Coordinates of N, CA and C in Angstrom, one line a residue:
M171 N 1.3 -32.1 23.9 CA 0.6 -31.6 22.7 C -0.3 -32.8 22.3
A172 N -1.6 -32.4 22.0 CA -2.5 -33.4 21.6 C -2.5 -33.6 20.1
T173 N -2.6 -34.9 19.6 CA -2.7 -35.1 18.2 C -4.2 -35.4 17.9
M174 N -4.6 -35.1 16.7 CA -6.0 -35.3 16.3 C -6.1 -36.5 15.3
Q175 N -7.2 -37.2 15.4 CA -7.4 -38.4 14.6 C -8.8 -38.2 14.0
S176 N -8.9 -38.3 12.7 CA -10.3 -38.3 12.1 C -10.8 -39.7 12.0
V177 N -12.1 -39.8 12.3 CA -12.7 -41.2 12.4 C -14.0 -41.1 11.7
V178 N -14.4 -42.0 10.8 CA -15.7 -42.0 10.2 C -16.7 -42.5 11.2
A179 N -17.7 -41.7 11.5 CA -18.6 -42.0 12.6 C -19.4 -43.3 12.4
S180 N -19.8 -43.6 11.2 CA -20.7 -44.8 11.0 C -19.9 -46.1 11.0
S181 N -18.6 -46.1 11.1 CA -17.9 -47.3 11.0 C -16.8 -47.5 12.0
I182 N -17.0 -47.1 13.2 CA -16.0 -47.2 14.2 C -16.4 -48.2 15.3
S183 N -15.4 -48.8 15.9 CA -15.7 -49.7 17.0 C -14.6 -49.4 18.1
F184 N -14.9 -49.5 19.3 CA -13.9 -49.2 20.3 C -13.4 -50.4 21.0
G185 N -12.1 -50.5 21.1 CA -11.4 -51.6 21.8 C -11.6 -51.4 23.3
A186 N -11.8 -52.5 24.1 CA -12.0 -52.4 25.5 C -10.7 -52.1 26.2
S187 N -9.6 -52.5 25.7 CA -8.4 -52.4 26.5 C -7.8 -51.0 26.4
N188 N -7.7 -50.3 25.2 CA -7.1 -49.1 25.2 C -8.0 -47.9 24.8
N189 N -9.2 -48.1 24.7 CA -10.2 -47.0 24.4 C -9.9 -46.2 23.2
R190 N -9.3 -46.9 22.2 CA -9.0 -46.2 20.9 C -9.9 -46.6 19.8
A191 N -10.2 -45.7 18.9 CA -11.1 -46.1 17.8 C -10.4 -46.8 16.8
T192 N -11.0 -47.8 16.2 CA -10.4 -48.6 15.1 C -11.4 -48.5 13.9
L193 N -10.8 -48.4 12.7 CA -11.6 -48.3 11.5 C -11.8 -49.6 10.9
E194 N -13.0 -49.9 10.4 CA -13.3 -51.2 9.7 C -12.7 -51.1 8.3
S195 N -12.5 -52.3 7.7 CA -11.9 -52.3 6.4 C -12.8 -51.6 5.4
P196 N -12.2 -51.1 4.3 CA -13.0 -50.3 3.3 C -14.1 -51.2 2.7
K197 N -13.9 -52.5 2.5 CA -14.9 -53.3 1.9 C -16.1 -53.4 2.8
T198 N -15.9 -53.6 4.1 CA -17.0 -53.7 5.0 C -17.7 -52.3 5.1
L199 N -16.9 -51.3 5.1 CA -17.4 -49.9 5.1 C -18.4 -49.7 4.0
Y200 N -18.0 -50.1 2.8 CA -18.8 -49.9 1.6 C -20.0 -50.7 1.6
R201 N -19.9 -52.0 2.0 CA -21.0 -53.0 2.0 C -22.0 -52.6 3.0
N202 N -21.6 -52.3 4.2 CA -22.5 -52.0 5.3 C -23.1 -50.6 5.4
N203 N -22.5 -49.7 4.8 CA -22.9 -48.3 5.0 C -23.2 -47.6 3.8
T204 N -23.7 -48.2 2.8 CA -24.0 -47.5 1.5 C -25.2 -46.6 1.7
H205 N -26.1 -46.9 2.7 CA -27.3 -46.0 2.9 C -27.0 -45.0 3.9
L206 N -25.9 -45.0 4.6 CA -25.7 -44.0 5.7 C -24.8 -42.9 5.1
P207 N -25.1 -41.7 5.5 CA -24.2 -40.6 5.1 C -23.0 -40.7 5.9
M208 N -21.8 -40.3 5.3 CA -20.6 -40.4 6.0 C -20.3 -39.1 6.7
R209 N -19.8 -39.2 8.0 CA -19.4 -38.0 8.7 C -18.0 -38.2 9.3
V210 N -17.3 -37.2 9.3 CA -15.9 -37.2 9.9 C -15.9 -36.5 11.2
R211 N -15.4 -37.1 12.2 CA -15.2 -36.5 13.5 C -13.8 -36.5 13.9
C212 N -13.4 -35.6 14.7 CA -12.0 -35.5 15.2 C -12.0 -35.7 16.7
M213 N -11.0 -36.5 17.2 CA -10.9 -36.8 18.6 C -9.4 -36.6 19.0
A214 N -9.2 -36.1 20.1 CA -7.8 -35.9 20.7 C -7.4 -37.3 21.2
Q215 N -6.1 -37.6 21.0 CA -5.6 -38.9 21.5 C -4.5 -38.7 22.6
D216 N -3.5 -37.9 22.3 CA -2.3 -37.8 23.2 C -2.6 -36.6 24.1
G217 N -2.5 -36.8 25.4 CA -2.6 -35.8 26.4 C -4.0 -35.3 26.5
E218 N -5.0 -36.1 26.2 CA -6.4 -35.6 26.3 C -6.8 -35.5 27.7
K219 N -7.7 -34.6 27.9 CA -8.2 -34.3 29.3 C -9.3 -35.3 29.7
E220 N -10.2 -35.7 28.8 CA -11.3 -36.6 29.2 C -11.2 -37.8 28.3
P221 N -11.7 -39.0 28.7 CA -11.6 -40.2 27.9 C -12.5 -40.1 26.7
L222 N -12.1 -40.9 25.7 CA -13.0 -40.9 24.5 C -14.3 -41.6 24.7
Q223 N -15.3 -41.0 24.2 CA -16.7 -41.6 24.3 C -17.1 -42.2 23.0
P224 N -17.8 -43.3 23.0 CA -18.2 -43.9 21.7 C -19.2 -42.9 21.0
I225 N -19.1 -42.9 19.7 CA -20.0 -42.0 18.9 C -21.2 -42.9 18.5
T226 N -22.4 -42.5 19.0 CA -23.6 -43.2 18.6 C -24.2 -42.5 17.5
E227 N -24.7 -43.3 16.6 CA -25.4 -42.8 15.4 C -26.8 -43.3 15.3
S228 N -27.7 -42.4 15.1 CA -29.1 -42.9 15.0 C -29.3 -43.3 13.5
A229 N -30.3 -44.2 13.4 CA -30.6 -44.6 12.0 C -31.2 -43.5 11.2
P230 N -30.9 -43.5 9.9 CA -31.4 -42.4 9.1 C -32.9 -42.4 9.1
S231 N -33.4 -41.2 9.2 CA -34.9 -41.0 9.2 C -35.4 -41.1 7.8
T232 N -36.7 -41.6 7.7 CA -37.3 -41.6 6.4 C -38.0 -40.3 6.0
Q233 N -38.1 -39.4 7.0 CA -38.7 -38.1 6.7 C -37.7 -37.2 6.0
P234 N -38.2 -36.5 5.0 CA -37.3 -35.6 4.3 C -36.8 -34.5 5.3
K235 N -35.6 -34.1 5.1 CA -35.1 -33.0 5.9 C -35.6 -31.7 5.4
P236 N -36.0 -30.7 6.3 CA -36.5 -29.5 5.8 C -35.4 -28.7 5.0
A237 N -35.8 -28.1 4.0 CA -34.8 -27.3 3.2 C -34.2 -26.1 4.0
A238 N -32.9 -26.0 3.9 CA -32.3 -24.9 4.7 C -32.7 -23.5 4.0
A239 N -33.0 -22.6 4.9 CA -33.4 -21.3 4.4 C -32.2 -20.6 3.7
P240 N -32.4 -20.1 2.5 CA -31.2 -19.4 1.9 C -30.8 -18.2 2.7
S241 N -29.5 -18.0 2.8 CA -29.0 -16.9 3.5 C -29.3 -15.6 2.8
P242 N -29.6 -14.6 3.6 CA -30.0 -13.3 3.0 C -28.8 -12.8 2.2
P243 N -29.0 -12.1 1.1 CA -27.9 -11.6 0.3 C -27.3 -10.4 1.1
K244 N -26.0 -10.3 0.9 CA -25.3 -9.2 1.6 C -25.9 -7.8 1.1
P245 N -26.1 -6.9 2.0 CA -26.6 -5.6 1.5 C -25.5 -4.9 0.7
K246 N -25.9 -4.4 -0.4 CA -25.0 -3.7 -1.3 C -24.8 -2.3 -0.7
M247 N -23.5 -1.9 -0.8 CA -23.2 -0.6 -0.3 C -23.9 0.5 -1.1
S248 N -24.4 1.5 -0.4 CA -25.2 2.5 -1.1 C -24.2 3.4 -1.9
T249 N -24.7 3.8 -3.1 CA -23.9 4.6 -3.9 C -24.4 6.0 -4.1
R250 N -25.4 6.4 -3.2 CA -25.9 7.7 -3.2 C -24.9 8.7 -2.7
F251 N -24.9 9.9 -3.3 CA -23.9 10.9 -3.0 C -23.9 11.2 -1.5
T252 N -25.1 11.4 -0.9 CA -25.3 11.8 0.5 C -24.8 10.6 1.4
D253 N -24.9 9.4 1.0 CA -24.5 8.3 1.8 C -23.0 8.1 1.8
V254 N -22.4 8.2 0.6 CA -21.0 8.1 0.5 C -20.2 9.2 1.2
L255 N -20.7 10.4 1.1 CA -20.0 11.5 1.8 C -20.6 11.9 3.1
A256 N -21.5 11.0 3.7 CA -22.0 11.3 5.0 C -20.9 11.3 6.1
F257 N -21.1 11.9 7.2 CA -20.1 12.0 8.3 C -19.6 10.7 8.6
S258 N -20.4 9.7 8.7 CA -20.0 8.3 9.1 C -19.9 7.4 7.9
G259 N -19.9 8.0 6.7 CA -19.8 7.3 5.4 C -18.4 6.8 5.2
P260 N -18.2 6.0 4.1 CA -16.9 5.5 3.8 C -15.8 6.4 3.3
A261 N -16.3 7.6 2.8 CA -15.3 8.5 2.1 C -14.6 9.5 2.9
P262 N -15.3 10.3 3.8 CA -14.6 11.5 4.4 C -13.3 11.1 5.1
E263 N -13.3 10.3 6.1 CA -12.1 10.0 6.9 C -11.0 9.3 6.0
R264 N -11.4 8.5 5.1 CA -10.5 7.8 4.3 C -9.8 8.8 3.4
I265 N -10.5 9.7 2.8 CA -9.9 10.7 1.9 C -9.0 11.6 2.7
N266 N -9.5 12.1 3.8 CA -8.6 13.0 4.7 C -7.4 12.3 5.1
G267 N -7.5 11.0 5.4 CA -6.3 10.2 5.8 C -5.3 10.1 4.7
R268 N -5.8 9.8 3.5 CA -4.9 9.7 2.4 C -4.2 11.0 2.1
L269 N -4.9 12.1 2.1 CA -4.3 13.4 1.9 C -3.3 13.7 3.0
A270 N -3.6 13.3 4.2 CA -2.7 13.6 5.3 C -1.4 12.8 5.2
M271 N -1.5 11.5 4.7 CA -0.3 10.7 4.5 C 0.6 11.3 3.4
V272 N 0.0 11.7 2.3 CA 0.7 12.3 1.2 C 1.3 13.7 1.7
G273 N 0.5 14.5 2.4 CA 0.9 15.8 2.9 C 2.1 15.7 3.9
F274 N 2.0 14.7 4.8 CA 3.0 14.6 5.9 C 4.4 14.2 5.2
V275 N 4.3 13.2 4.3 CA 5.5 12.7 3.7 C 6.1 13.8 2.8
G276 N 5.2 14.6 2.1 CA 5.7 15.7 1.2 C 6.3 16.8 2.0
A277 N 5.7 17.1 3.2 CA 6.2 18.2 4.0 C 7.6 17.8 4.6
M278 N 7.7 16.6 5.0 CA 9.0 16.1 5.6 C 10.1 16.1 4.5
V279 N 9.8 15.7 3.3 CA 10.8 15.6 2.2 C 11.2 17.0 1.9
V280 N 10.3 18.0 1.7 CA 10.7 19.3 1.4 C 11.5 19.9 2.5
E281 N 11.1 19.7 3.8 CA 11.8 20.2 4.9 C 13.2 19.7 5.0
L282 N 13.4 18.4 4.7 CA 14.7 17.8 4.8 C 15.6 18.3 3.6
S283 N 15.0 18.5 2.4 CA 15.8 18.8 1.3 C 16.1 20.3 1.2
K284 N 15.1 21.2 1.5 CA 15.2 22.6 1.4 C 15.3 23.4 2.7
G285 N 14.9 22.7 3.8 CA 15.0 23.4 5.1 C 13.8 24.3 5.3
Q286 N 12.7 24.2 4.6 CA 11.6 25.1 4.7 C 10.6 24.4 5.7
D287 N 10.0 25.2 6.6 CA 8.9 24.7 7.4 C 7.6 24.6 6.7
V288 N 6.6 24.1 7.3 CA 5.3 23.9 6.6 C 4.7 25.2 6.1
F289 N 4.7 26.2 6.9 CA 4.1 27.5 6.6 C 4.9 28.1 5.4
S290 N 6.2 28.0 5.3 CA 6.9 28.5 4.2 C 6.6 27.7 2.9
Q291 N 6.4 26.4 3.1 CA 6.0 25.6 1.9 C 4.7 26.0 1.4
I292 N 3.7 26.3 2.3 CA 2.4 26.7 1.8 C 2.5 28.0 1.1
S293 N 3.2 29.0 1.6 CA 3.3 30.3 1.1 C 4.1 30.4 -0.2
N294 N 5.0 29.4 -0.4 CA 5.8 29.4 -1.6 C 5.3 28.4 -2.7
G295 N 4.0 28.5 -3.0 CA 3.4 27.6 -4.1 C 2.8 26.3 -3.6
G296 N 2.8 26.1 -2.3 CA 2.2 24.9 -1.8 C 0.7 24.7 -1.9
V297 N 0.0 25.9 -2.0 CA -1.5 25.8 -2.1 C -1.9 25.2 -3.4
S298 N -1.2 25.5 -4.5 CA -1.6 24.9 -5.8 C -1.3 23.4 -5.8
W299 N -0.2 22.9 -5.2 CA 0.1 21.5 -5.0 C -1.0 20.8 -4.1
F300 N -1.4 21.5 -3.0 CA -2.4 20.9 -2.1 C -3.7 20.8 -2.9
V301 N -4.1 21.8 -3.6 CA -5.4 21.7 -4.3 C -5.4 20.6 -5.4
G302 N -4.3 20.6 -6.2 CA -4.2 19.6 -7.2 C -4.2 18.2 -6.7
T303 N -3.4 17.9 -5.6 CA -3.3 16.6 -5.0 C -4.7 16.2 -4.4
S304 N -5.3 17.2 -3.8 CA -6.7 16.9 -3.1 C -7.7 16.5 -4.2
I305 N -7.7 17.2 -5.3 CA -8.6 16.8 -6.4 C -8.4 15.4 -6.9
V306 N -7.1 15.1 -7.2 CA -6.8 13.8 -7.8 C -7.1 12.7 -6.8
L307 N -6.7 12.8 -5.5 CA -6.9 11.8 -4.6 C -8.4 11.6 -4.2
T308 N -9.1 12.7 -4.2 CA -10.6 12.7 -3.9 C -11.3 11.9 -5.0
L309 N -11.0 12.3 -6.3 CA -11.7 11.6 -7.4 C -11.3 10.1 -7.4
A310 N -10.0 9.8 -7.2 CA -9.6 8.4 -7.2 C -10.2 7.6 -6.1
S311 N -10.5 8.3 -5.0 CA -11.1 7.6 -3.9 C -12.6 7.4 -4.1
L312 N -13.3 8.4 -4.7 CA -14.7 8.4 -4.9 C -15.2 7.5 -6.0
V313 N -14.5 7.4 -7.1 CA -14.9 6.6 -8.3 C -15.3 5.2 -7.9
P314 N -14.4 4.4 -7.2 CA -14.8 3.1 -6.8 C -16.0 3.0 -5.9
L315 N -16.1 4.0 -5.0 CA -17.2 4.0 -4.0 C -18.6 4.3 -4.7
F316 N -18.6 5.1 -5.7 CA -19.8 5.4 -6.5 C -20.1 4.2 -7.4
K317 N -19.2 3.3 -7.7 CA -19.5 2.1 -8.5 C -20.0 1.0 -7.6
G318 N -20.0 1.2 -6.3 CA -20.5 0.2 -5.3 C -19.4 -0.8 -4.8
V319 N -18.1 -0.5 -5.1 CA -17.0 -1.3 -4.6 C -16.7 -0.8 -3.1
S320 N -16.8 -1.7 -2.2 CA -16.5 -1.4 -0.8 C -15.0 -1.5 -0.6
V321 N -14.5 -0.7 0.3 CA -13.1 -0.7 0.6 C -12.7 -2.0 1.3
E322 N -13.5 -2.6 2.1 CA -13.2 -3.8 2.8 C -13.1 -5.0 1.8
S323 N -13.8 -4.9 0.6 CA -13.7 -6.0 -0.3 C -12.3 -6.1 -1.0
K324 N -11.6 -4.9 -1.0 CA -10.3 -4.9 -1.7 C -9.2 -5.0 -0.8
S325 N -9.4 -5.2 0.5 CA -8.3 -5.2 1.5 C -8.0 -6.7 1.8
G326 N -6.8 -7.0 2.1 CA -6.4 -8.3 2.5 C -4.9 -8.3 2.9
G327 N -4.6 -9.3 3.7 CA -3.2 -9.5 4.1 C -2.8 -8.4 5.1
V328 N -1.7 -7.7 4.9 CA -1.2 -6.7 5.8 C -1.9 -5.4 5.5
M329 N -2.2 -5.1 4.2 CA -2.8 -3.9 3.8 C -4.3 -4.0 3.9
T330 N -4.8 -3.8 5.1 CA -6.3 -3.9 5.2 C -6.9 -2.5 5.3
S331 N -8.2 -2.4 5.2 CA -8.8 -1.1 5.3 C -8.7 -0.5 6.7
D332 N -8.6 -1.3 7.7 CA -8.4 -0.8 9.1 C -7.0 -0.2 9.2
A333 N -6.0 -0.9 8.6 CA -4.6 -0.4 8.7 C -4.5 1.0 8.0
E334 N -5.2 1.1 6.9 CA -5.2 2.4 6.2 C -5.8 3.5 7.0
L335 N -7.0 3.2 7.7 CA -7.6 4.2 8.5 C -6.6 4.6 9.7
L336 N -6.0 3.6 10.3 CA -5.1 3.9 11.4 C -3.9 4.7 10.9
N337 N -3.3 4.4 9.8 CA -2.2 5.2 9.2 C -2.6 6.6 8.9
G338 N -3.8 6.7 8.3 CA -4.4 8.1 8.0 C -4.5 8.9 9.3
R339 N -5.1 8.3 10.3 CA -5.2 9.0 11.6 C -3.9 9.5 12.2
V340 N -2.9 8.6 12.1 CA -1.6 8.9 12.6 C -1.0 10.0 11.8
A341 N -1.2 10.0 10.4 CA -0.6 11.0 9.6 C -1.3 12.4 9.8
M342 N -2.6 12.4 10.1 CA -3.3 13.6 10.4 C -2.7 14.2 11.7
L343 N -2.6 13.4 12.7 CA -2.0 13.9 14.0 C -0.5 14.3 13.8
G344 N 0.2 13.6 12.9 CA 1.6 14.0 12.7 C 1.7 15.3 12.0
L345 N 0.8 15.5 11.0 CA 0.9 16.8 10.3 C 0.5 18.0 11.2
V346 N -0.5 17.8 12.0 CA -0.8 18.8 13.0 C 0.3 19.1 14.0
A347 N 0.9 18.0 14.5 CA 2.0 18.1 15.4 C 3.2 18.8 14.8
L348 N 3.5 18.5 13.5 CA 4.6 19.1 12.8 C 4.3 20.6 12.7
A349 N 3.1 21.0 12.3 CA 2.8 22.4 12.1 C 2.9 23.2 13.5
L350 N 2.3 22.5 14.5 CA 2.4 23.2 15.8 C 3.8 23.3 16.4
T351 N 4.6 22.3 16.2 CA 6.0 22.3 16.7 C 6.7 23.4 15.9
E352 N 6.6 23.5 14.6 CA 7.3 24.5 13.9 C 6.8 25.9 14.2
F353 N 5.5 26.0 14.5 CA 5.0 27.3 14.9 C 5.6 27.8 16.2
V354 N 5.6 26.9 17.2 CA 6.2 27.2 18.5 C 7.6 27.5 18.4
K355 N 8.3 26.7 17.6 CA 9.8 26.8 17.5 C 10.2 28.1 16.7
G356 N 9.3 28.4 15.7 CA 9.5 29.6 14.9 C 10.3 29.2 13.6
G357 N 10.4 28.0 13.3 CA 11.1 27.6 12.0 C 11.0 26.1 11.8
A358 N 11.8 25.6 10.9 CA 11.8 24.2 10.6 C 12.4 23.4 11.7
I359 N 12.0 22.2 11.8 CA 12.5 21.3 12.9 C 13.9 20.9 12.6
V360 N 14.3 20.7 11.4 CA 15.7 20.2 11.1 C 16.6 21.4 10.7

């Protein structure tokens, strides 16, 4: 395993016997290099593949450095209705995934507790629950998007926007597979 050593570039000298960098004393460093900008470089020491090379530093130029061009600002997310709800926009797949996650978990809970399959759940008052849940989740998902808040800006750690999309896709497939399996079987799975 290689260890790293930070060395100030303007104040190093190399020993001839062991090819290791040595640092000058802080007094000498301050006295000799007040006009030089300090730079820190890292070099591998243990188990290195190639020998250390001396760092050469050119004298500071008297010409002014050109000003760095400012980075272009990040494009703000569009809040137009047609852009948010476009086929490739941020809302449709995310909202459908959230509804599928809630629907799959709800269908499994009712099936385990009452023994009803998905089609029985829908015919026994499930439509009103579906419509109510759809309205609440859709509005809760659209309000931040219309305010210009991107989903990626609020994700971090384990709960990322990509993980939410993946979970939503799996829930959509799971809900369809549950309905097809119960249709072919003719009743609840459990």
